[in-house]
CSV table of C-alpha atoms and ligand atoms in Angstrom, one decimal:
chain,number,residue,atom,x,y,z
A,10,MET,CA,-34.7,21.3,-29.2
A,11,ALA,CA,-33.6,20.7,-25.6
A,12,GLU,CA,-30.5,18.6,-25.2
A,13,LYS,CA,-31.1,15.0,-24.1
A,14,LYS,CA,-30.1,14.4,-20.5
A,15,PRO,CA,-27.4,11.8,-20.0
A,16,LYS,CA,-28.8,8.5,-18.8
A,17,VAL,CA,-27.4,6.8,-15.7
A,18,LYS,CA,-28.8,3.4,-14.7
A,19,ILE,CA,-28.2,1.2,-11.7
A,20,ARG,CA,-28.7,-2.5,-10.9
A,21,GLN,CA,-28.4,-4.5,-7.6
A,22,GLY,CA,-28.2,-8.2,-7.3
A,23,ARG,CA,-26.1,-11.3,-6.5
A,24,ASP,CA,-25.0,-12.5,-9.9
A,25,GLU,CA,-22.5,-9.7,-10.7
A,26,ALA,CA,-21.7,-10.7,-14.3
A,27,SER,CA,-25.4,-11.0,-15.3
A,28,LEU,CA,-26.5,-7.9,-13.6
A,29,THR,CA,-23.7,-5.9,-15.3
A,30,ARG,CA,-24.5,-7.4,-18.8
A,31,ASP,CA,-28.3,-6.7,-18.3
A,32,LEU,CA,-27.5,-3.1,-17.1
A,33,LEU,CA,-25.4,-2.4,-20.2
A,34,TRP,CA,-28.2,-3.6,-22.5
A,35,ASP,CA,-30.4,-1.0,-20.8
A,36,VAL,CA,-27.8,1.8,-21.0
A,37,VAL,CA,-25.9,1.5,-24.2
A,38,ALA,CA,-27.2,3.2,-27.4
A,39,LYS,CA,-23.9,3.3,-29.4
A,40,ASP,CA,-23.1,0.6,-31.9
A,41,TYR,CA,-20.1,-1.6,-31.0
A,42,LYS,CA,-20.2,-4.0,-33.9
A,43,GLY,CA,-16.8,-4.9,-35.2
A,44,LEU,CA,-15.0,-2.4,-32.9
A,45,SER,CA,-11.9,-3.1,-30.9
A,46,VAL,CA,-12.7,-2.1,-27.3
A,47,LEU,CA,-10.4,-1.7,-24.3
A,48,VAL,CA,-12.1,-2.7,-21.1
A,49,LYS,CA,-10.1,-0.8,-18.4
A,50,PRO,CA,-10.8,-2.0,-14.9
A,51,ASN,CA,-8.9,-0.8,-11.9
A,52,ILE,CA,-6.6,-3.8,-11.1
A,53,GLY,CA,-3.3,-2.0,-10.7
A,54,PHE,CA,-3.1,-2.8,-6.9
A,55,LEU,CA,-2.6,-6.2,-5.4
A,56,GLY,CA,-6.1,-7.1,-4.3
A,57,SER,CA,-8.6,-10.0,-4.3
A,58,PRO,CA,-12.1,-9.9,-5.6
A,59,GLY,CA,-14.4,-8.4,-3.0
A,60,SER,CA,-11.6,-6.5,-1.2
A,61,GLY,CA,-12.8,-3.1,-2.5
A,62,VAL,CA,-9.2,-2.3,-3.6
A,63,ILE,CA,-9.8,-3.4,-7.2
A,64,THR,CA,-12.6,-3.8,-9.7
A,65,HIS,CA,-14.6,-7.1,-9.1
A,66,CYS,CA,-13.6,-9.6,-11.8
A,67,GLU,CA,-17.2,-10.7,-12.3
A,68,VAL,CA,-18.2,-7.1,-13.2
A,69,VAL,CA,-15.4,-7.2,-15.8
A,70,ARG,CA,-16.8,-10.5,-17.1
A,71,GLY,CA,-20.3,-8.9,-17.4
A,72,VAL,CA,-18.8,-6.0,-19.5
A,73,VAL,CA,-16.9,-8.4,-21.7
A,74,ARG,CA,-20.0,-10.6,-22.3
A,75,PHE,CA,-22.1,-7.5,-23.2
A,76,LEU,CA,-19.4,-6.4,-25.7
A,77,LYS,CA,-19.2,-9.8,-27.2
A,78,ASP,CA,-23.0,-10.0,-27.5
A,79,ALA,CA,-22.9,-6.6,-29.2
A,80,GLY,CA,-20.4,-7.8,-31.8
A,81,ALA,CA,-17.4,-6.0,-30.5
A,82,LYS,CA,-13.8,-7.4,-30.1
A,83,PRO,CA,-13.1,-6.6,-26.4
A,84,PHE,CA,-9.7,-6.9,-24.7
A,85,ILE,CA,-8.9,-6.1,-21.1
A,86,GLY,CA,-6.0,-3.9,-20.0
A,87,ASP,CA,-4.6,-2.1,-17.0
A,88,SER,CA,-1.2,-1.1,-15.6
A,89,CYS,CA,0.0,-1.4,-12.1
A,90,ILE,CA,1.4,1.1,-9.5
A,91,PHE,CA,5.2,1.0,-9.3
A,92,GLY,CA,6.4,-1.9,-7.3
A,93,VAL,CA,3.5,-4.2,-8.2
A,94,LYS,CA,4.0,-6.9,-10.9
A,95,ALA,CA,1.2,-7.0,-13.5
A,96,GLU,CA,1.1,-10.8,-13.7
A,97,GLU,CA,0.7,-11.1,-10.0
A,98,ALA,CA,-1.9,-8.4,-9.7
A,99,PHE,CA,-3.9,-9.7,-12.6
A,100,GLU,CA,-3.8,-13.2,-11.3
A,101,ARG,CA,-4.8,-12.2,-7.7
A,102,SER,CA,-7.7,-10.0,-9.0
A,103,GLY,CA,-9.3,-12.9,-10.7
A,104,VAL,CA,-9.3,-11.0,-14.0
A,105,ALA,CA,-6.6,-13.3,-15.6
A,106,ARG,CA,-9.0,-16.2,-15.1
A,107,VAL,CA,-12.0,-14.3,-16.4
A,108,ALA,CA,-10.0,-13.3,-19.5
A,109,GLU,CA,-9.0,-16.9,-20.2
A,110,GLU,CA,-12.5,-18.2,-19.6
A,111,GLU,CA,-14.0,-15.5,-21.9
A,112,GLY,CA,-11.4,-16.0,-24.5
A,113,VAL,CA,-10.2,-12.4,-24.6
A,114,GLU,CA,-6.7,-10.9,-24.3
A,115,LEU,CA,-5.5,-9.4,-21.1
A,116,VAL,CA,-2.7,-6.8,-21.6
A,117,ASP,CA,-0.4,-4.9,-19.3
A,118,LEU,CA,-0.8,-1.4,-20.7
A,119,ASP,CA,2.8,-0.6,-19.7
A,120,ARG,CA,4.0,-3.0,-22.4
A,121,GLY,CA,2.5,-0.8,-25.1
A,122,GLU,CA,4.4,1.9,-27.0
A,123,ALA,CA,4.2,5.6,-25.8
A,124,VAL,CA,1.8,7.6,-28.0
A,125,PRO,CA,2.1,11.3,-27.5
A,126,PHE,CA,-1.0,13.6,-27.4
A,127,GLU,CA,-1.3,17.4,-27.4
A,128,VAL,CA,-3.7,18.5,-24.7
A,129,PRO,CA,-6.3,21.0,-25.8
A,130,ASN,CA,-6.7,24.1,-23.5
A,131,PRO,CA,-4.3,22.6,-21.0
A,132,MET,CA,-4.7,23.1,-17.2
A,133,ALA,CA,-1.5,21.4,-16.1
A,134,VAL,CA,0.2,19.5,-19.0
A,135,GLU,CA,0.5,20.4,-22.7
A,136,ARG,CA,1.5,17.0,-23.8
A,137,LEU,CA,1.1,13.5,-22.4
A,138,LYS,CA,2.0,10.0,-23.4
A,139,VAL,CA,-0.6,7.2,-23.5
A,140,SER,CA,-0.2,3.5,-23.9
A,141,SER,CA,-0.6,2.5,-27.5
A,142,TYR,CA,-3.2,-0.2,-26.4
A,143,ALA,CA,-5.5,2.6,-25.2
A,144,ALA,CA,-4.6,5.1,-28.0
A,145,GLN,CA,-5.4,2.5,-30.7
A,146,ALA,CA,-8.6,1.0,-29.3
A,147,ASP,CA,-11.7,2.1,-31.2
A,148,ARG,CA,-13.5,2.6,-27.8
A,149,ILE,CA,-12.7,2.5,-24.1
A,150,VAL,CA,-14.9,1.3,-21.3
A,151,SER,CA,-13.8,2.6,-17.9
A,152,VAL,CA,-14.7,0.1,-15.2
A,153,PRO,CA,-13.5,1.5,-11.8
A,154,VAL,CA,-14.3,0.2,-8.4
A,155,MET,CA,-16.0,2.9,-6.4
A,156,LYS,CA,-13.6,4.1,-3.7
A,157,THR,CA,-12.5,7.1,-1.7
A,158,HIS,CA,-8.9,8.3,-2.4
A,159,MET,CA,-6.5,10.2,-0.2
A,160,HIS,CA,-5.2,12.5,-2.8
A,161,ALA,CA,-8.1,12.7,-5.3
A,162,VAL,CA,-11.1,12.5,-2.9
A,163,ALA,CA,-12.7,9.7,-4.9
A,164,SER,CA,-11.5,7.3,-7.6
A,165,LEU,CA,-14.2,6.8,-10.3
A,166,SER,CA,-14.3,6.5,-14.1
A,167,LEU,CA,-12.2,9.6,-15.0
A,168,LYS,CA,-9.5,8.9,-12.4
A,169,ASN,CA,-9.4,5.3,-13.5
A,170,MET,CA,-8.1,6.4,-16.9
A,171,LYS,CA,-4.8,7.3,-15.3
A,172,GLY,CA,-3.8,3.7,-15.8
A,173,CYS,CA,-3.8,4.3,-19.5
A,174,LEU,CA,-0.8,6.7,-19.2
A,175,HIS,CA,2.4,5.3,-20.5
A,176,GLN,CA,4.7,3.8,-17.8
A,177,ARG,CA,6.4,6.6,-15.7
A,178,GLU,CA,4.0,9.2,-17.1
A,179,LYS,CA,1.8,8.1,-14.3
A,180,ILE,CA,4.3,9.2,-11.7
A,181,ARG,CA,5.0,12.5,-13.6
A,182,PHE,CA,1.3,13.4,-12.9
A,183,HIS,CA,2.1,13.6,-9.2
A,184,HIS,CA,5.2,15.8,-9.6
A,185,LEU,CA,4.1,18.4,-12.1
A,186,PRO,CA,5.8,21.7,-11.6
A,187,GLU,CA,3.6,24.8,-11.3
A,188,ARG,CA,3.9,26.8,-14.5
A,189,ASP,CA,2.9,30.4,-14.8
A,190,ARG,CA,1.0,29.9,-18.0
A,191,PHE,CA,-1.6,27.8,-16.2
A,192,GLN,CA,-2.2,30.6,-13.7
A,193,PRO,CA,-6.0,30.5,-13.8
A,194,TRP,CA,-5.9,27.0,-12.4
A,195,HIS,CA,-3.3,27.5,-9.7
A,196,GLY,CA,-6.0,27.2,-6.9
A,197,GLN,CA,-6.4,23.5,-7.8
A,198,LYS,CA,-3.9,20.7,-7.2
A,199,THR,CA,-1.8,19.8,-10.3
A,200,LEU,CA,-3.0,16.2,-10.0
A,201,ASP,CA,-6.7,17.2,-10.4
A,202,ARG,CA,-5.9,19.5,-13.3
A,203,ALA,CA,-3.8,16.7,-15.0
A,204,ILE,CA,-6.7,14.2,-14.6
A,205,ALA,CA,-9.0,16.7,-16.3
A,206,ASP,CA,-6.3,17.2,-19.1
A,207,LEU,CA,-6.2,13.4,-19.5
A,208,ALA,CA,-10.0,13.3,-19.8
A,209,SER,CA,-9.8,15.8,-22.6
A,210,VAL,CA,-7.7,13.5,-24.8
A,211,LEU,CA,-8.9,10.1,-23.6
A,212,TYR,CA,-12.5,10.3,-22.6
A,213,PRO,CA,-14.1,6.9,-22.0
A,214,ASP,CA,-17.0,6.0,-24.3
A,215,LEU,CA,-18.8,4.1,-21.5
A,216,ALA,CA,-18.4,4.2,-17.7
A,217,VAL,CA,-19.3,1.1,-15.6
A,218,VAL,CA,-18.8,1.9,-11.9
A,219,ASP,CA,-18.4,-1.2,-9.7
A,220,GLY,CA,-20.0,-0.9,-6.3
A,221,ILE,CA,-20.3,-4.6,-5.6
A,222,VAL,CA,-17.8,-4.1,-2.8
A,223,ALA,CA,-16.6,-0.5,-2.7
A,224,MET,CA,-14.0,1.1,-0.5
A,225,GLU,CA,-14.4,3.8,2.1
A,226,GLY,CA,-12.0,5.6,4.4
A,227,LEU,CA,-8.3,5.4,3.7
A,228,GLY,CA,-8.5,4.5,0.0
A,229,PRO,CA,-7.1,3.8,-2.5
A,230,SER,CA,-5.6,0.8,-0.6
A,231,LEU,CA,-6.0,0.9,3.2
A,232,GLY,CA,-9.7,1.7,3.4
A,233,GLU,CA,-12.4,-0.5,4.5
A,234,PRO,CA,-14.5,-2.6,2.2
A,235,LYS,CA,-18.1,-1.4,1.8
A,236,PRO,CA,-20.4,-4.0,0.2
A,237,LEU,CA,-23.2,-2.4,-1.7
A,238,GLY,CA,-23.9,-5.1,-4.3
A,239,LEU,CA,-24.6,-2.6,-7.1
A,240,VAL,CA,-23.2,-1.5,-10.4
A,241,LEU,CA,-24.1,1.7,-12.3
A,242,ALA,CA,-23.4,2.8,-15.8
A,243,SER,CA,-23.6,5.6,-18.3
A,244,GLU,CA,-22.4,6.5,-21.8
A,245,ASP,CA,-21.5,9.8,-20.2
A,246,PRO,CA,-18.7,9.2,-17.7
A,247,ILE,CA,-19.1,12.6,-16.1
A,248,ALA,CA,-22.8,11.8,-15.4
A,249,ALA,CA,-21.7,8.3,-14.1
A,250,ASP,CA,-19.2,9.9,-11.7
A,251,MET,CA,-21.7,12.5,-10.5
A,252,ALA,CA,-24.3,9.8,-9.8
A,253,ALA,CA,-21.7,7.6,-8.1
A,254,LEU,CA,-20.6,10.5,-5.9
A,255,PHE,CA,-24.2,11.1,-4.9
A,256,LEU,CA,-24.5,7.4,-3.8
A,257,MET,CA,-21.3,7.9,-1.8
A,258,GLY,CA,-22.8,10.9,0.0
A,259,PHE,CA,-20.6,13.5,-1.7
A,260,GLU,CA,-21.5,16.7,-3.6
A,261,THR,CA,-20.3,17.0,-7.2
A,262,ARG,CA,-18.2,20.0,-6.2
A,263,GLU,CA,-16.2,18.0,-3.7
A,264,LEU,CA,-14.4,16.1,-6.5
A,265,PRO,CA,-12.1,18.7,-8.0
A,266,HIS,CA,-10.9,16.7,-11.0
A,267,LEU,CA,-14.6,16.1,-12.0
A,268,VAL,CA,-15.4,19.8,-11.7
A,269,LEU,CA,-12.4,20.7,-13.8
A,270,SER,CA,-13.4,18.0,-16.4
A,271,MET,CA,-16.9,19.5,-16.6
A,272,ILE,CA,-15.3,22.9,-17.3
A,273,LYS,CA,-13.1,21.5,-20.0
A,274,ARG,CA,-16.0,19.6,-21.6
A,275,GLY,CA,-18.3,22.6,-21.6
A,276,CYS,CA,-20.8,21.5,-19.0
A,277,PRO,CA,-19.6,23.5,-15.9
A,278,GLU,CA,-23.1,24.2,-14.6
A,279,ARG,CA,-24.4,20.6,-14.8
A,280,THR,CA,-26.2,19.4,-11.7
A,281,LEU,CA,-28.0,16.2,-10.7
A,282,ASP,CA,-31.2,17.7,-12.2
A,283,ASP,CA,-29.5,17.5,-15.6
A,284,LEU,CA,-29.2,13.7,-15.4
A,285,ASP,CA,-31.7,11.2,-16.5
A,286,PHE,CA,-31.6,8.9,-13.5
A,287,ASP,CA,-34.1,7.5,-11.0
A,288,ARG,CA,-33.4,9.9,-8.1
A,289,GLU,CA,-35.7,8.1,-5.7
A,290,ARG,CA,-33.9,4.8,-6.2
A,291,PHE,CA,-30.5,6.4,-5.9
A,292,THR,CA,-31.6,8.2,-2.8
A,293,ALA,CA,-32.8,4.9,-1.3
A,294,LEU,CA,-29.4,3.3,-2.1
A,295,ARG,CA,-27.4,6.3,-0.9
A,296,SER,CA,-24.9,5.3,1.8
A,297,PRO,CA,-22.4,8.0,2.9
A,298,PHE,CA,-18.8,6.9,2.7
A,299,LYS,CA,-16.1,7.7,5.3
A,300,ARG,CA,-13.8,10.3,3.8
A,301,ALA,CA,-10.1,9.5,3.0
A,302,ILE,CA,-8.4,12.1,5.0
A,303,PRO,CA,-4.6,11.5,5.1
A,304,GLU,CA,-4.3,12.9,8.6
A,305,ASP,CA,-6.5,10.0,9.8
A,306,ILE,CA,-3.6,7.6,9.4
A,307,SER,CA,-2.1,9.3,12.4
A,308,ALA,CA,-5.4,8.9,14.3
A,309,GLN,CA,-5.4,5.2,13.4
A,310,PHE,CA,-1.7,4.7,14.1
A,311,PRO,CA,-0.9,7.4,16.7
A,312,GLN,CA,2.7,6.3,17.1
A,313,PHE,CA,3.3,7.4,13.5
A,314,LEU,CA,3.1,10.8,11.9
A,315,VAL,CA,2.9,10.4,8.1
A,316,THR,CA,3.6,13.6,6.1
A,317,PHE,CA,2.7,13.5,2.4
A,318,GLY,CA,4.3,15.9,-0.1
A,319,GLU,CA,2.5,15.1,-3.4
A,320,SER,CA,3.8,11.5,-3.3
A,321,CYS,CA,2.5,9.0,-5.8
A,322,SER,CA,0.4,5.9,-5.2
A,323,ALA,CA,3.5,3.7,-5.1
A,324,CYS,CA,5.1,5.3,-2.0
A,325,ASP,CA,1.7,5.7,-0.4
A,326,ALA,CA,1.0,2.0,-0.9
A,327,THR,CA,4.3,1.2,0.7
A,328,VAL,CA,3.4,3.2,3.8
A,329,MET,CA,-0.1,1.8,3.9
A,330,ALA,CA,1.1,-1.8,3.5
A,331,PHE,CA,3.7,-1.3,6.2
A,332,LEU,CA,1.1,0.2,8.7
A,333,ASP,CA,-1.4,-2.5,7.8
A,334,ARG,CA,1.1,-5.4,8.4
A,335,TYR,CA,3.3,-4.0,11.1
A,336,GLY,CA,1.7,-0.8,12.5
A,337,VAL,CA,0.3,-2.4,15.7
A,338,ARG,CA,3.8,-3.7,16.7
A,339,TYR,CA,4.9,-0.2,17.5
A,340,VAL,CA,2.1,1.0,19.8
A,341,ASP,CA,4.4,1.6,22.8
A,342,GLN,CA,7.1,3.2,20.8
A,343,GLU,CA,8.1,6.9,20.7
A,344,LYS,CA,6.5,8.8,17.8
A,345,THR,CA,8.1,8.3,14.4
A,346,GLN,CA,7.5,10.6,11.4
A,347,ILE,CA,7.5,9.1,7.9
A,348,VAL,CA,7.9,11.5,5.1
A,349,VAL,CA,7.0,10.8,1.5
A,350,GLY,CA,6.9,12.8,-1.7
A,351,LYS,CA,8.9,15.6,-3.3
A,352,TYR,CA,7.2,18.7,-1.8
A,353,VAL,CA,7.7,18.6,1.9
A,354,ASP,CA,8.8,21.8,3.7
A,355,PRO,CA,11.7,20.9,6.0
A,356,GLN,CA,9.8,22.9,8.7
A,357,ARG,CA,7.2,20.1,8.8
A,358,LEU,CA,9.8,17.6,10.1
A,359,GLN,CA,8.7,17.5,13.7
A,360,THR,CA,10.1,14.5,15.4
A,361,ARG,CA,13.5,13.3,16.5
A,362,ARG,CA,12.7,10.0,14.8
A,363,CYS,CA,12.2,10.9,11.2
A,364,ILE,CA,12.3,8.5,8.2
A,365,LEU,CA,12.6,9.9,4.7
A,366,LEU,CA,11.0,7.4,2.4
A,367,GLY,CA,11.8,7.2,-1.3
A,368,ASN,CA,14.1,9.0,-3.7
A,369,CYS,CA,11.7,12.0,-3.8
A,370,THR,CA,12.8,12.9,-0.2
A,371,ALA,CA,16.5,12.8,-1.1
A,372,LYS,CA,16.8,16.6,-0.8
A,373,LEU,CA,16.0,16.3,2.9
A,374,LYS,CA,18.8,13.9,3.6
A,375,GLY,CA,20.6,14.7,6.8
A,376,LEU,CA,17.3,15.7,8.5
A,377,GLY,CA,16.3,12.0,8.9
A,378,LEU,CA,17.0,8.4,8.0
A,379,PHE,CA,16.8,8.3,4.2
A,380,ILE,CA,15.5,5.1,2.5
A,381,GLU,CA,16.4,4.9,-1.2
A,382,GLY,CA,14.0,3.5,-3.7
A,383,CYS,CA,11.3,4.4,-6.2
A,384,PRO,CA,9.4,3.1,-4.4
A,385,PRO,CA,11.0,1.4,-1.4
A,386,VAL,CA,9.2,-1.7,-0.1
A,387,PRO,CA,7.5,-2.1,3.3
A,388,SER,CA,10.3,-4.4,4.5
A,389,ASP,CA,12.8,-1.5,4.0
A,390,LEU,CA,10.7,0.6,6.4
A,391,LEU,CA,10.6,-2.3,8.9
A,392,LYS,CA,14.4,-2.7,8.8
A,393,THR,CA,14.9,1.1,9.3
A,394,LEU,CA,12.6,1.1,12.3
A,395,GLU,CA,14.4,-1.8,13.8
A,396,ALA,CA,17.7,0.0,13.3
A,397,LEU,CA,16.1,3.1,15.1
A,398,GLY,CA,15.3,0.8,18.0
B,409,SF4,S1,10.1,7.9,-4.7
B,409,SF4,FE1,8.0,7.4,-4.2
B,409,SF4,S2,6.8,9.3,-4.4
B,409,SF4,FE2,8.7,9.5,-5.5
B,409,SF4,S3,8.3,9.0,-7.6
B,409,SF4,FE3,9.2,7.2,-6.6
B,409,SF4,S4,7.4,6.0,-5.9
B,409,SF4,FE4,6.7,8.1,-6.4
């Protein structure tokens, strides 16, 4: 008998919570009765509903209401990028209010215990530590906001699971050393391989991709909001991410961590023809996203040259927040290079005015002005630039 195609459904509308709940009644076949379910939105950045930076709180409400109707015991959880306080991020996102109104618990996943997992057929990591909240839930629903991402191309349901890693394990994902025993995968970035490894131990049971207000361009935090007013869902997260990418104007093969996850899960040849989705409708809704190309920061802020060396989101967010708030102040100034991350070749330091941002750049001390911190904050950059004159 031919294998059943994974179903992906989409809804558009104005009442985000209702459309999400109705969508899930249309998509979900599994029984959730009596199960403890982690609803994992992407609310680890400081962002407001509708900003495109974070999952819309009303979509989270729709997921929670569906799960309650289905007899489950849902709770909501996420962890924040370093430098962002969970209480503040959860409050600003509107999800704290939704949790209270819906009578469900909202947890900072970083407050859980570390639960170690062995990774089957590892591509980058043999072991990883996951928050006990995620490890002990009977089911996980990944609820990402649809956005482009400077280091991962796009952030969807598989990438969103990174927030379930325990505390600094998230940072470790950005600084994994190359090991010879993973030789077949050396052509791919360690971050992409590690996301595929994570998907092999913590694969969501349901993916709900929020495209109410998505983000294009310099995601994950400095892109532009892209209002689409839609939500899509599937019980097969790979299928959900493939369909979301199609909507965004990308090919499946453009998202390396998705391709690697498909290899690990035994469906490397899967194409859009293998999905059960309304291709005509998806084609009508397709709206190509601007790519998140790191070099574009220098096009947007020509007085700065930003050099990334496998930095993590926290230092990236510091640079982005700085440029967003203060970048225009420096239009007439001589070019300044800002260096972030551990793996920057000293030969890439090109300007007389060079700032080394964060502890990961410490080994380059002496070649520029070093700012200590993990991560430093935007005002540290401001002070250093003022000192440079
Ligand atoms: S210094 Fe920056 S890039 Fe390095 S680990 Fe800390 S936050 Fe991440």
